[in-house]
Short mmCIF file of C-alpha atoms in Angstrom, two decimals:
data_model
loop_
_atom_site.label_atom_id
_atom_site.label_comp_id
_atom_site.label_asym_id
_atom_site.label_seq_id
_atom_site.Cartn_x
_atom_site.Cartn_y
_atom_site.Cartn_z
CA MET A 1357 42.83 88.27 75.31
CA VAL A 1358 45.36 87.24 72.68
CA THR A 1359 44.02 85.47 69.60
CA ILE A 1360 46.11 83.68 66.98
CA LYS A 1361 44.57 83.23 63.54
CA PRO A 1362 45.68 81.90 60.16
CA ALA A 1363 46.61 84.48 57.52
CA GLY A 1364 46.86 82.05 54.63
CA ASP A 1365 49.16 79.01 54.58
CA GLN A 1366 52.47 80.72 55.38
CA ALA A 1367 51.53 83.20 58.10
CA VAL A 1368 49.62 83.48 61.36
CA THR A 1369 48.67 86.71 63.06
CA VAL A 1370 49.00 87.14 66.82
CA GLU A 1371 46.44 89.78 67.84
CA PHE A 1372 46.94 91.37 71.24
CA ALA A 1373 44.02 93.84 71.09
CA ASP A 1374 42.00 95.91 68.65
CA ARG A 1375 43.15 99.39 69.62
CA ILE A 1376 46.07 101.79 69.24
CA ASP A 1377 47.76 101.70 72.62
CA ALA A 1378 51.42 101.98 73.61
CA ALA A 1379 51.20 99.09 76.11
CA VAL A 1380 49.63 96.80 73.47
CA ASN A 1381 52.28 97.81 70.92
CA ALA A 1382 55.02 97.15 73.49
CA ARG A 1383 53.72 93.57 73.90
CA VAL A 1384 53.76 93.11 70.10
CA ILE A 1385 57.38 94.24 69.95
CA ALA A 1386 58.31 92.16 73.01
CA LEU A 1387 57.03 89.03 71.21
CA ALA A 1388 59.00 89.93 68.07
CA ASP A 1389 62.12 90.43 70.22
CA ALA A 1390 61.53 87.19 72.11
CA LEU A 1391 61.27 85.27 68.82
CA LYS A 1392 64.52 86.87 67.65
CA ALA A 1393 66.29 86.06 70.92
CA ARG A 1394 65.04 82.46 71.03
CA PRO A 1395 64.05 81.49 67.46
CA VAL A 1396 61.39 78.91 66.66
CA GLU A 1397 62.51 76.58 63.87
CA GLY A 1398 60.48 77.33 60.72
CA ILE A 1399 59.66 80.98 61.46
CA VAL A 1400 60.91 83.02 58.53
CA GLU A 1401 60.11 86.63 59.41
CA THR A 1402 57.84 88.72 61.65
CA VAL A 1403 56.07 92.04 61.08
CA PRO A 1404 55.15 94.09 64.16
CA THR A 1405 52.14 96.37 63.67
CA TYR A 1406 50.07 98.57 66.01
CA ARG A 1407 48.38 95.71 67.79
CA SER A 1408 49.43 92.44 66.16
CA LEU A 1409 52.47 90.48 65.11
CA LEU A 1410 52.35 88.69 61.76
CA VAL A 1411 54.53 85.59 61.89
CA TYR A 1412 55.61 84.16 58.52
CA TYR A 1413 56.62 80.51 58.56
CA ASP A 1414 57.67 77.81 56.14
CA PRO A 1415 55.11 74.97 56.23
CA GLY A 1416 57.88 72.69 54.98
CA ARG A 1417 59.57 73.14 58.38
CA ILE A 1418 56.69 73.77 60.78
CA ARG A 1419 52.95 73.48 60.29
CA GLY A 1420 50.55 76.20 61.43
CA ALA A 1421 48.81 73.75 63.77
CA GLN A 1422 52.13 73.19 65.60
CA LEU A 1423 53.17 76.83 65.51
CA MET A 1424 50.03 78.37 67.02
CA PRO A 1425 50.23 76.64 70.42
CA LEU A 1426 53.97 77.43 70.56
CA LEU A 1427 53.19 81.11 70.02
CA HIS A 1428 50.44 81.03 72.68
CA GLU A 1429 53.01 79.67 75.10
CA ARG A 1430 55.52 82.38 74.17
CA VAL A 1431 52.88 85.07 74.70
CA GLU A 1432 52.06 83.69 78.17
CA HIS A 1433 55.70 83.90 79.21
CA LEU A 1434 56.26 87.32 77.69
CA THR A 1435 58.23 89.72 79.85
CA GLU A 1436 57.63 93.39 79.08
CA GLY A 1437 60.96 94.26 77.54
CA GLY A 1438 59.82 96.73 74.91
CA GLU A 1439 59.89 99.91 76.97
CA ASN A 1440 63.29 99.32 78.56
CA THR A 1441 65.01 98.83 75.25
CA ALA A 1442 63.33 101.77 73.48
CA ARG A 1443 65.73 104.08 71.67
CA HIS A 1444 65.11 107.84 71.93
CA PHE A 1445 65.74 110.29 69.10
CA ARG A 1446 65.53 114.05 68.61
CA VAL A 1447 64.52 114.67 65.02
CA PRO A 1448 65.17 118.02 63.26
CA VAL A 1449 62.26 119.44 61.26
CA CYS A 1450 62.08 122.52 59.03
CA TYR A 1451 58.60 124.04 59.35
CA ARG A 1452 59.25 126.83 56.80
CA GLY A 1453 58.85 127.55 53.11
CA ASP A 1454 58.03 124.74 50.69
CA ASP A 1455 58.49 122.15 53.42
CA ALA A 1456 55.46 123.49 55.32
CA LEU A 1457 52.86 122.44 52.73
CA ASP A 1458 49.77 122.62 54.97
CA LEU A 1459 51.09 124.47 58.02
CA ALA A 1460 49.35 127.80 57.35
CA ASP A 1461 46.02 126.14 56.45
CA LEU A 1462 46.17 123.89 59.47
CA ALA A 1463 46.92 126.82 61.81
CA GLU A 1464 43.92 128.64 60.35
CA ILE A 1465 41.63 125.59 60.82
CA LYS A 1466 42.81 125.31 64.44
CA ASN A 1467 42.59 129.06 64.98
CA ILE A 1468 46.13 129.28 66.32
CA SER A 1469 49.31 130.89 65.03
CA PRO A 1470 51.84 128.81 63.02
CA GLU A 1471 54.28 129.30 65.94
CA GLU A 1472 51.75 127.84 68.40
CA LEU A 1473 51.21 124.90 66.06
CA ILE A 1474 54.96 124.23 65.84
CA ALA A 1475 55.22 124.53 69.65
CA LEU A 1476 52.47 121.93 70.08
CA HIS A 1477 54.04 119.59 67.54
CA THR A 1478 57.54 119.81 69.05
CA ALA A 1479 56.36 119.45 72.67
CA ALA A 1480 54.99 115.91 72.33
CA ASP A 1481 56.69 112.53 72.68
CA TYR A 1482 55.91 110.27 69.75
CA ARG A 1483 56.10 106.51 69.67
CA VAL A 1484 57.02 104.58 66.51
CA TYR A 1485 54.19 102.05 66.36
CA MET A 1486 55.28 100.40 63.17
CA ILE A 1487 57.17 100.70 59.91
CA GLY A 1488 55.01 99.81 56.95
CA PHE A 1489 53.15 100.74 53.82
CA ALA A 1490 56.41 101.73 52.05
CA PRO A 1491 60.09 101.10 52.90
CA GLY A 1492 60.93 103.05 56.07
CA PHE A 1493 57.53 104.81 56.33
CA THR A 1494 57.21 105.62 60.02
CA TYR A 1495 53.81 105.50 61.78
CA LEU A 1496 53.76 107.60 64.95
CA GLY A 1497 51.40 107.81 67.90
CA GLY A 1498 51.33 110.60 70.49
CA LEU A 1499 50.02 113.45 68.34
CA PRO A 1500 48.47 116.08 70.69
CA GLU A 1501 44.70 116.01 70.40
CA ALA A 1502 44.62 119.69 69.40
CA LEU A 1503 46.40 118.70 66.17
CA HIS A 1504 44.14 115.80 65.16
CA THR A 1505 42.89 116.63 61.64
CA PRO A 1506 41.24 114.51 58.94
CA ARG A 1507 43.25 113.74 55.78
CA LEU A 1508 42.84 115.87 52.65
CA ALA A 1509 39.80 115.10 50.49
CA VAL A 1510 42.05 114.96 47.41
CA PRO A 1511 45.48 113.38 47.94
CA ARG A 1512 48.57 115.09 46.51
CA GLN A 1513 50.30 113.27 43.67
CA LYS A 1514 53.76 113.80 45.12
CA VAL A 1515 54.96 114.51 48.64
CA ALA A 1516 58.70 114.72 49.36
CA ALA A 1517 60.71 112.13 51.26
CA GLY A 1518 61.14 113.21 54.89
CA ALA A 1519 57.82 115.09 54.96
CA VAL A 1520 56.34 115.20 58.47
CA GLY A 1521 52.59 114.71 58.39
CA ILE A 1522 49.30 114.46 60.27
CA GLY A 1523 46.48 112.05 59.36
CA GLY A 1524 43.58 111.99 61.81
CA ALA A 1525 44.95 111.07 65.23
CA GLN A 1526 48.16 109.72 63.74
CA ALA A 1527 51.44 111.33 62.80
CA ALA A 1528 54.01 110.02 60.35
CA ILE A 1529 57.24 110.68 58.54
CA ASN A 1530 57.37 109.92 54.82
CA SER A 1531 60.27 107.78 53.73
CA LEU A 1532 60.13 107.94 49.94
CA SER A 1533 58.46 110.60 47.82
CA GLY A 1534 55.02 109.60 46.57
CA PRO A 1535 51.30 110.34 46.64
CA SER A 1536 49.64 111.01 50.00
CA GLY A 1537 46.46 112.45 51.45
CA TRP A 1538 48.06 113.40 54.78
CA ARG A 1539 48.58 117.03 55.83
CA TYR A 1540 52.25 117.96 55.90
CA ILE A 1541 53.60 120.66 58.17
CA GLY A 1542 57.36 120.26 57.77
CA ARG A 1543 60.19 118.09 56.57
CA THR A 1544 63.17 116.38 58.17
CA PRO A 1545 66.57 116.06 56.45
CA LEU A 1546 66.91 112.60 58.01
CA ARG A 1547 67.05 109.79 55.41
CA LEU A 1548 64.47 107.34 56.72
CA PHE A 1549 65.29 104.63 54.23
CA ALA A 1550 68.71 103.87 52.76
CA PRO A 1551 69.17 100.35 51.34
CA GLU A 1552 72.98 100.56 51.69
CA ARG A 1553 72.74 100.85 55.51
CA ALA A 1554 73.07 97.71 57.61
CA GLU A 1555 69.62 98.55 58.95
CA PRO A 1556 67.93 100.17 55.92
CA SER A 1557 64.97 101.64 57.84
CA PHE A 1558 66.25 104.33 60.22
CA PHE A 1559 63.49 103.76 62.80
CA ARG A 1560 62.14 100.54 64.28
CA ALA A 1561 58.84 99.88 65.95
CA GLY A 1562 59.18 100.85 69.62
CA ASP A 1563 61.50 103.86 69.11
CA MET A 1564 60.58 107.19 70.79
CA ILE A 1565 60.84 110.51 68.94
CA ARG A 1566 60.73 114.21 69.81
CA PHE A 1567 60.84 116.81 67.03
CA PHE A 1568 62.78 120.09 67.21
CA GLU A 1569 62.67 123.04 64.85
CA ILE A 1570 65.50 123.98 62.52
CA GLY A 1571 65.74 126.85 60.02
CA ALA A 1572 65.98 126.61 56.26
CA ASP A 1573 69.78 127.09 56.22
CA GLU A 1574 70.35 124.33 58.75
CA MET A 1575 67.94 122.12 56.81
CA ALA A 1576 69.99 122.58 53.64
CA ALA A 1577 73.27 121.89 55.47
CA LEU A 1578 71.92 118.75 57.17
CA GLU A 1579 70.43 117.50 53.91
CA ARG A 1580 73.84 117.75 52.22
CA ARG A 1581 75.44 115.79 55.07
CA ALA A 1582 72.65 113.18 55.02
CA ALA A 1583 72.96 112.79 51.23
CA SER A 1584 76.67 112.00 51.62
CA GLY A 1585 75.72 109.15 53.93
CA GLU A 1586 76.58 110.83 57.21
CA ALA A 1587 74.48 109.99 60.28
CA ILE A 1588 72.93 113.32 61.29
CA VAL A 1589 70.83 111.97 64.17
CA GLU A 1590 71.99 109.65 66.94
CA SER A 1591 69.90 107.88 69.54
CA GLU A 1592 70.06 109.34 73.02
CA ALA A 1593 70.46 107.36 76.21
CA ALA A 1594 66.99 106.46 77.49
CA MET B 50 80.93 90.83 29.58
CA ASN B 51 77.90 89.64 27.62
CA ARG B 52 75.34 92.39 27.16
CA LEU B 53 71.62 92.14 26.60
CA GLU B 54 70.13 94.83 24.40
CA VAL B 55 66.43 95.69 24.52
CA ALA B 56 65.71 96.13 20.80
CA ARG B 57 62.02 96.67 21.46
CA ALA B 58 60.54 96.68 24.96
CA GLY B 59 57.49 94.58 25.73
CA LEU B 60 54.89 95.55 28.34
CA MET B 61 55.97 95.99 31.96
CA VAL B 62 59.27 94.20 31.34
CA SER B 63 61.21 94.07 34.58
CA VAL B 64 64.19 92.21 35.99
CA GLN B 65 62.83 89.67 38.48
CA ALA B 66 64.50 87.28 40.87
CA ARG B 67 63.61 85.40 44.04
CA PRO B 68 61.52 87.55 46.39
CA ARG B 69 63.26 89.82 48.89
CA THR B 70 63.02 88.41 52.41
CA GLY B 71 63.99 89.70 55.84
CA TYR B 72 62.97 93.35 55.42
CA LEU B 73 59.18 93.28 55.89
CA ALA B 74 59.52 94.93 59.31
CA ALA B 75 61.37 97.76 57.53
CA GLY B 76 58.45 98.19 55.11
CA VAL B 77 60.16 96.47 52.17
CA SER B 78 57.75 94.20 50.31
CA PRO B 79 59.11 91.01 48.70
CA SER B 80 58.42 91.72 45.01
CA GLY B 81 59.75 88.86 42.83
CA PRO B 82 57.95 87.04 40.00
CA MET B 83 54.15 86.99 39.78
CA ASP B 84 54.32 83.31 38.74
CA GLU B 85 57.21 81.76 40.60
CA ALA B 86 56.73 78.32 39.01
CA ALA B 87 57.04 79.60 35.42
CA PHE B 88 59.96 81.81 36.47
CA ARG B 89 61.88 78.99 38.15
CA ILE B 90 61.34 76.58 35.26
CA ALA B 91 62.60 79.20 32.76
CA GLN B 92 65.74 79.63 34.87
CA ALA B 93 66.31 75.89 35.19
CA LEU B 94 65.94 75.42 31.41
CA VAL B 95 69.01 77.63 30.81
CA GLY B 96 70.93 76.14 33.74
CA ASN B 97 70.66 79.13 36.08
CA GLY B 98 70.62 78.75 39.87
CA ASP B 99 68.12 80.13 42.39
CA ASP B 100 70.02 83.42 42.80
CA ALA B 101 69.84 84.38 39.13
CA ALA B 102 67.65 87.07 37.62
CA ALA B 103 65.50 86.87 34.48
CA LEU B 104 62.96 89.09 32.71
CA GLU B 105 59.24 89.17 33.41
CA PHE B 106 56.80 90.75 30.98
CA ALA B 107 53.04 91.31 30.83
CA GLN B 108 51.39 89.80 27.75
CA PHE B 109 53.83 91.19 25.19
CA GLY B 110 57.50 90.24 25.31
CA GLY B 111 59.38 92.54 22.90
CA SER B 112 62.67 91.78 21.13
CA TYR B 113 66.21 91.31 22.39
CA ARG B 114 69.80 90.86 21.19
CA VAL B 115 72.97 89.71 22.96
CA SER B 116 76.65 90.53 22.44
CA ALA B 117 77.93 86.99 23.17
CA PRO B 118 76.27 83.60 22.62
CA CYS B 119 73.95 82.32 25.37
CA MET B 120 70.94 80.04 25.91
CA VAL B 121 67.43 81.49 26.24
CA ALA B 122 64.10 80.05 27.37
CA VAL B 123 60.62 81.57 27.43
CA THR B 124 57.82 80.32 29.68
CA GLY B 125 54.25 81.41 30.45
CA GLY B 126 51.26 81.03 28.10
CA ALA B 127 51.20 80.42 24.37
CA ALA B 128 53.14 82.97 22.31
CA GLN B 129 54.85 83.38 18.98
CA VAL B 130 58.55 83.25 19.88
CA THR B 131 61.15 83.49 17.10
CA ILE B 132 64.92 83.79 16.75
CA ASN B 133 65.68 85.59 13.48
CA GLY B 134 62.26 84.52 12.27
CA ARG B 135 62.68 80.82 13.17
CA ALA B 136 59.87 79.64 15.42
CA MET B 137 61.05 78.61 18.86
CA PRO B 138 58.81 76.59 21.18
CA LEU B 139 58.24 77.81 24.74
CA TRP B 140 59.38 75.80 27.78
CA GLU B 141 62.58 74.90 25.90
CA SER B 142 66.04 76.43 25.77
CA HIS B 143 67.62 77.61 22.52
CA ALA B 144 70.91 79.19 21.51
CA LEU B 145 70.89 82.94 20.88
CA ARG B 146 73.95 84.30 19.06
CA PRO B 147 75.19 87.84 18.51
CA GLY B 148 73.45 89.42 15.52
CA GLU B 149 70.31 87.31 16.04
CA THR B 150 67.07 88.80 17.35
CA LEU B 151 64.85 87.05 19.86
CA GLU B 152 61.28 88.21 19.35
CA ILE B 153 58.32 87.44 21.59
CA GLY B 154 54.83 88.39 20.42
CA PRO B 155 51.58 88.59 22.37
CA MET B 156 51.01 85.86 24.94
CA ARG B 157 47.67 84.02 24.91
CA GLY B 158 46.05 82.20 27.78
CA ALA B 159 48.37 83.79 30.35
CA VAL B 160 49.27 87.23 31.61
CA TRP B 161 52.89 86.97 32.74
CA GLY B 162 55.77 85.58 30.69
CA TYR B 163 59.41 84.93 31.58
CA ILE B 164 62.59 85.15 29.50
CA ALA B 165 65.66 83.54 31.05
CA PHE B 166 69.18 83.98 29.69
CA SER B 167 72.00 81.62 30.70
CA GLY B 168 74.34 83.38 33.11
CA GLY B 169 71.43 85.44 34.41
CA ILE B 170 70.94 89.20 34.32
CA ALA B 171 73.89 90.47 36.31
CA VAL B 172 72.40 93.52 38.00
CA PRO B 173 73.65 93.97 41.58
CA GLU B 174 71.69 92.52 44.48
CA LEU B 175 69.81 95.02 46.63
CA LEU B 176 68.84 93.79 50.12
CA GLY B 177 69.54 90.22 49.11
CA SER B 178 67.70 90.05 45.77
CA ARG B 179 67.91 91.32 42.21
CA ALA B 180 64.11 91.65 41.94
CA THR B 181 62.71 95.00 40.79
CA HIS B 182 60.07 96.68 42.96
CA VAL B 183 58.66 99.01 40.31
CA ARG B 184 56.47 101.10 42.61
CA ASN B 185 59.26 101.79 45.06
CA ALA B 186 61.78 102.22 42.20
CA MET B 187 64.06 99.71 43.94
CA GLY B 188 66.33 96.91 42.76
CA GLY B 189 66.61 95.28 39.32
CA PHE B 190 67.75 97.57 36.50
CA GLU B 191 67.63 101.16 37.80
CA GLY B 192 64.48 100.23 39.75
CA ARG B 193 62.32 100.50 36.65
CA VAL B 194 60.69 98.68 33.74
CA LEU B 195 62.89 98.29 30.67
CA ALA B 196 62.81 100.59 27.65
CA GLU B 197 64.10 100.34 24.10
CA GLY B 198 67.85 100.77 23.93
CA ASP B 199 68.58 99.59 27.49
CA LEU B 200 71.77 97.56 27.81
CA LEU B 201 71.86 95.04 30.66
CA PRO B 202 74.82 92.98 31.88
CA LEU B 203 74.57 89.20 31.49
CA GLY B 204 76.59 86.71 33.53
CA GLU B 205 79.14 84.43 31.90
CA SER B 206 77.86 81.17 30.44
CA ALA B 207 78.79 78.55 27.88
CA LEU B 208 76.51 77.35 25.07
CA ALA B 209 74.90 74.17 26.36
CA PRO B 210 72.76 71.71 24.41
CA PRO B 211 69.09 72.75 24.24
CA GLN B 212 66.88 71.38 27.02
CA ARG B 213 63.18 70.98 27.53
CA LEU B 214 60.56 69.76 29.96
CA THR B 215 59.75 66.10 29.45
CA GLU B 216 56.11 66.81 30.24
CA ILE B 217 54.01 69.92 29.76
CA PHE B 218 53.64 71.91 32.97
CA HIS B 219 49.96 72.45 33.80
CA TYR B 220 48.38 74.59 36.48
CA PRO B 221 45.90 73.04 38.91
CA GLN B 222 42.27 73.18 37.80
CA GLY B 223 39.04 73.89 39.66
CA PRO B 224 37.98 76.66 41.99
CA ILE B 225 40.46 79.06 43.60
CA ARG B 226 41.03 77.95 47.19
CA ILE B 227 41.05 80.39 50.09
CA VAL B 228 41.71 80.28 53.83
CA ALA B 229 39.35 82.48 55.89
CA GLY B 230 40.76 85.44 57.76
CA PRO B 231 42.38 87.20 59.40
CA GLN B 232 39.33 89.57 59.50
CA ASP B 233 36.72 87.02 58.34
CA ASP B 234 34.56 87.88 61.37
CA ARG B 235 34.06 91.40 60.00
CA PHE B 236 31.93 89.91 57.23
CA ASP B 237 28.49 88.45 57.88
CA SER B 238 26.98 85.30 56.39
CA ARG B 239 25.55 87.27 53.46
CA ALA B 240 29.03 88.49 52.39
CA TRP B 241 30.45 85.01 52.89
CA THR B 242 27.65 83.44 50.83
CA LEU B 243 28.36 85.90 47.99
CA LEU B 244 32.08 85.15 48.16
CA LEU B 245 31.59 81.38 48.02
CA THR B 246 28.70 81.08 45.55
CA GLU B 247 28.97 83.92 43.01
CA PRO B 248 31.49 83.93 40.15
CA PHE B 249 34.42 86.35 40.30
CA SER B 250 36.94 87.33 37.64
CA VAL B 251 40.19 89.28 37.61
CA SER B 252 39.44 92.74 36.24
CA SER B 253 41.69 94.60 33.82
CA ARG B 254 42.68 96.79 36.77
CA ARG B 255 45.64 94.70 37.80
CA ASP B 256 49.34 95.29 38.21
CA ARG B 257 52.20 93.77 40.19
CA MET B 258 50.81 95.21 43.43
CA ALA B 259 47.19 94.04 43.36
CA SER B 260 44.36 92.74 41.22
CA LEU B 261 40.85 94.13 41.55
CA LEU B 262 38.24 91.40 41.22
CA ASP B 263 34.97 91.79 39.31
CA GLY B 264 32.09 90.17 41.14
CA PRO B 265 29.56 90.97 43.86
CA LEU B 266 30.42 93.84 46.20
CA LEU B 267 31.21 92.71 49.75
CA ARG B 268 30.17 94.70 52.82
CA ALA B 269 32.06 94.58 56.09
CA ILE B 270 30.00 94.89 59.24
CA GLY B 271 31.34 97.76 61.31
CA GLY B 272 33.05 99.50 58.40
CA HIS B 273 35.98 99.03 56.07
CA ASP B 274 38.73 100.61 58.20
CA ILE B 275 40.81 98.45 60.49
CA ILE B 276 43.86 99.38 62.53
CA SER B 277 46.54 98.73 59.91
CA ASP B 278 48.17 95.33 60.08
CA ALA B 279 50.42 93.19 57.88
CA THR B 280 49.33 91.97 54.44
CA PRO B 281 50.55 88.60 53.14
CA ALA B 282 50.46 87.66 49.44
CA GLY B 283 47.00 86.49 48.40
CA SER B 284 45.19 88.69 50.95
CA ILE B 285 41.70 89.54 49.72
CA GLN B 286 41.15 92.96 51.22
CA VAL B 287 37.87 94.83 50.90
CA PRO B 288 37.97 98.65 50.93
CA GLY B 289 34.89 100.84 51.27
CA SER B 290 34.01 100.36 47.58
CA GLY B 291 33.19 96.70 48.42
CA ILE B 292 35.44 95.55 45.55
CA ALA B 293 37.49 92.51 46.55
CA THR B 294 41.16 93.25 45.89
CA MET B 295 43.83 90.58 45.92
CA LEU B 296 47.36 91.58 46.91
CA THR B 297 50.29 90.26 44.88
CA ALA B 298 54.11 90.48 44.62
CA GLU B 299 54.53 94.26 45.00
CA ARG B 300 51.89 94.67 47.71
CA GLN B 301 52.42 97.16 50.48
CA THR B 302 53.67 95.46 53.66
CA THR B 303 50.79 96.73 55.83
CA GLY B 304 47.27 97.93 55.11
CA GLY B 305 44.16 99.30 56.74
CA TYR B 306 41.36 97.37 55.00
CA PRO B 307 39.76 94.23 56.41
CA LYS B 308 40.93 90.97 54.82
CA ILE B 309 38.08 88.49 54.41
CA ALA B 310 40.36 85.65 53.26
CA THR B 311 43.73 84.71 51.79
CA VAL B 312 44.19 82.87 48.47
CA ILE B 313 46.29 79.76 49.08
CA SER B 314 49.91 79.92 47.90
CA ALA B 315 49.46 76.98 45.51
CA ASP B 316 46.76 78.88 43.59
CA LEU B 317 48.50 82.29 43.45
CA PRO B 318 50.39 81.69 40.17
CA ARG B 319 47.19 80.40 38.54
CA LEU B 320 45.24 83.48 39.62
CA ALA B 321 48.10 85.78 38.52
CA GLN B 322 47.93 84.13 35.08
CA MET B 323 44.11 84.17 34.83
CA PRO B 324 42.99 86.19 31.77
CA ALA B 325 40.85 89.22 32.68
CA GLY B 326 37.14 88.46 32.66
CA LYS B 327 37.47 84.65 32.92
CA PRO B 328 35.01 83.58 35.63
CA PHE B 329 36.06 81.41 38.55
CA HIS B 330 34.68 80.44 41.95
CA PHE B 331 36.24 80.53 45.40
CA VAL B 332 36.15 77.56 47.75
CA ARG B 333 37.11 77.68 51.40
CA ILE B 334 39.59 75.20 52.86
CA GLY B 335 41.44 74.94 56.17
CA GLN B 336 44.97 76.17 56.82
CA ASP B 337 46.27 72.63 57.24
CA GLU B 338 44.98 71.56 53.83
CA ALA B 339 46.31 74.76 52.23
CA GLU B 340 49.76 73.96 53.63
CA ALA B 341 49.54 70.43 52.23
CA ARG B 342 48.60 71.85 48.81
CA LEU B 343 51.59 74.22 48.94
CA LEU B 344 54.00 71.41 49.78
CA ALA B 345 52.54 69.28 46.97
CA GLU B 346 52.84 72.18 44.53
CA ARG B 347 56.47 72.77 45.52
CA GLU B 348 57.19 69.11 44.87
CA ARG B 349 55.43 69.29 41.48
CA VAL B 350 57.61 72.24 40.39
CA GLU B 351 60.72 70.41 41.63
CA ALA B 352 59.66 67.31 39.69
CA ALA B 353 59.18 69.42 36.54
CA ILE B 354 62.67 70.88 37.01
CA ARG B 355 64.14 67.40 37.56
CA SER B 356 62.45 66.24 34.35
CA ILE B 357 64.36 68.80 32.25
CA ALA B 358 66.49 66.92 29.77
CA THR B 359 68.24 67.22 26.42
CA PRO B 360 65.99 65.74 23.71
CA VAL B 361 67.49 62.73 21.97
#
């Protein structure tokens, strides 16, 4: 049951469900895409999240009371487009040295070897549920249950950009360096956020990701190429 | 090119401009001025357009010099503003010449002040705006607050006659108005009664991202974690501490705490400017009325800008 509620006087939130679920997220993204394809006059911007779409509007051009029934109508006529248009990426990760902040501890907690942990992490398909919190920060679903682990009791003051982390049942890739309480097992040389790119956030909600392991030398080489602005990861045909 | 020199930095001085739009889905929050009305009026007083950048400071302005003549205007609360020791009223534009020092002392009755220079601060646009997002170290001047000795580029401008507002610009009075939601149903009638009857005040724990509010603690039924969703300006989110926290210009784009209500846009500048510890009450209104208040407030700021004139 979809509910549409005010979020102040310049936004309404379209809530599809109250759970983390790929099908729900696909509907959220399908509505965002539908509003891009066939714009509603007065809508300024939308923000897809796990299970809702926030729709910002200008009350000088459309009032909330007019917008909400229009959005209900759009939701009713939604065709599931999200999955067909998903982009697929293979993302390199270095699970060694300083990049593997919590890998050894996590393997010990799980009573498996670091190699088994890496194998589990690289075997799963992850879905980008949303970009949020910070520019380009990528929230992922699809973390194997064996790797679910609570966040650290005391957050670190600084975690590097590109750090690949685990927080409860969620996975994520850090975009900018900053404080975080997630557990980090590796790092990708991919630049998740670059304001000079036409699309500054590398990933979009709805993308699919699979990680693969690279060594420290390859990490350094890819980082140099990424720093010079080169695209080191391309989307694969779905 | 005209250059602005920071002779002495005030508090939290940053280059601000119209908020960044179009990148929320990429996690980029809008930033921009905490008090858009005071910012826009400062810009209009020196003849700058909507794309121009100016300086925002918190309570203490600092001192500045320029390398070529330009017009300056300071807006916000009451403050001692001088050019080479000559007192200069706020909400008016004045000529600033090379060799002269513009000095802005502590601001009373307001938190955020604005200093506009004719020609605007000519830092490059980043994602469509010159606004600084201090936390993300993005935009403005090197993505950071200004420090003594910084030299900033100023756009070209000619010395124009001084201008001022024909009438003093006042903020609306009365309680701070809120619209319920989007997670209002996570709070029971006891929490709602506390929110709408007890006094709150902005605590000293405030920055450009959020303001913590002093007042009764609010409890969410079913816990204080939600599946993260988007966070508009004015969102009153309530983390596990029970402390109501209002999100402002540099807020994160999404968050995982329930939002009991959203402060209406027309009251956001007033709350941003509220001195710490000054009590106020919340009152709940509908979305339709909040929209009407926003449209009226926009018109009031436009009218103030239209009223700017050269004194005879």
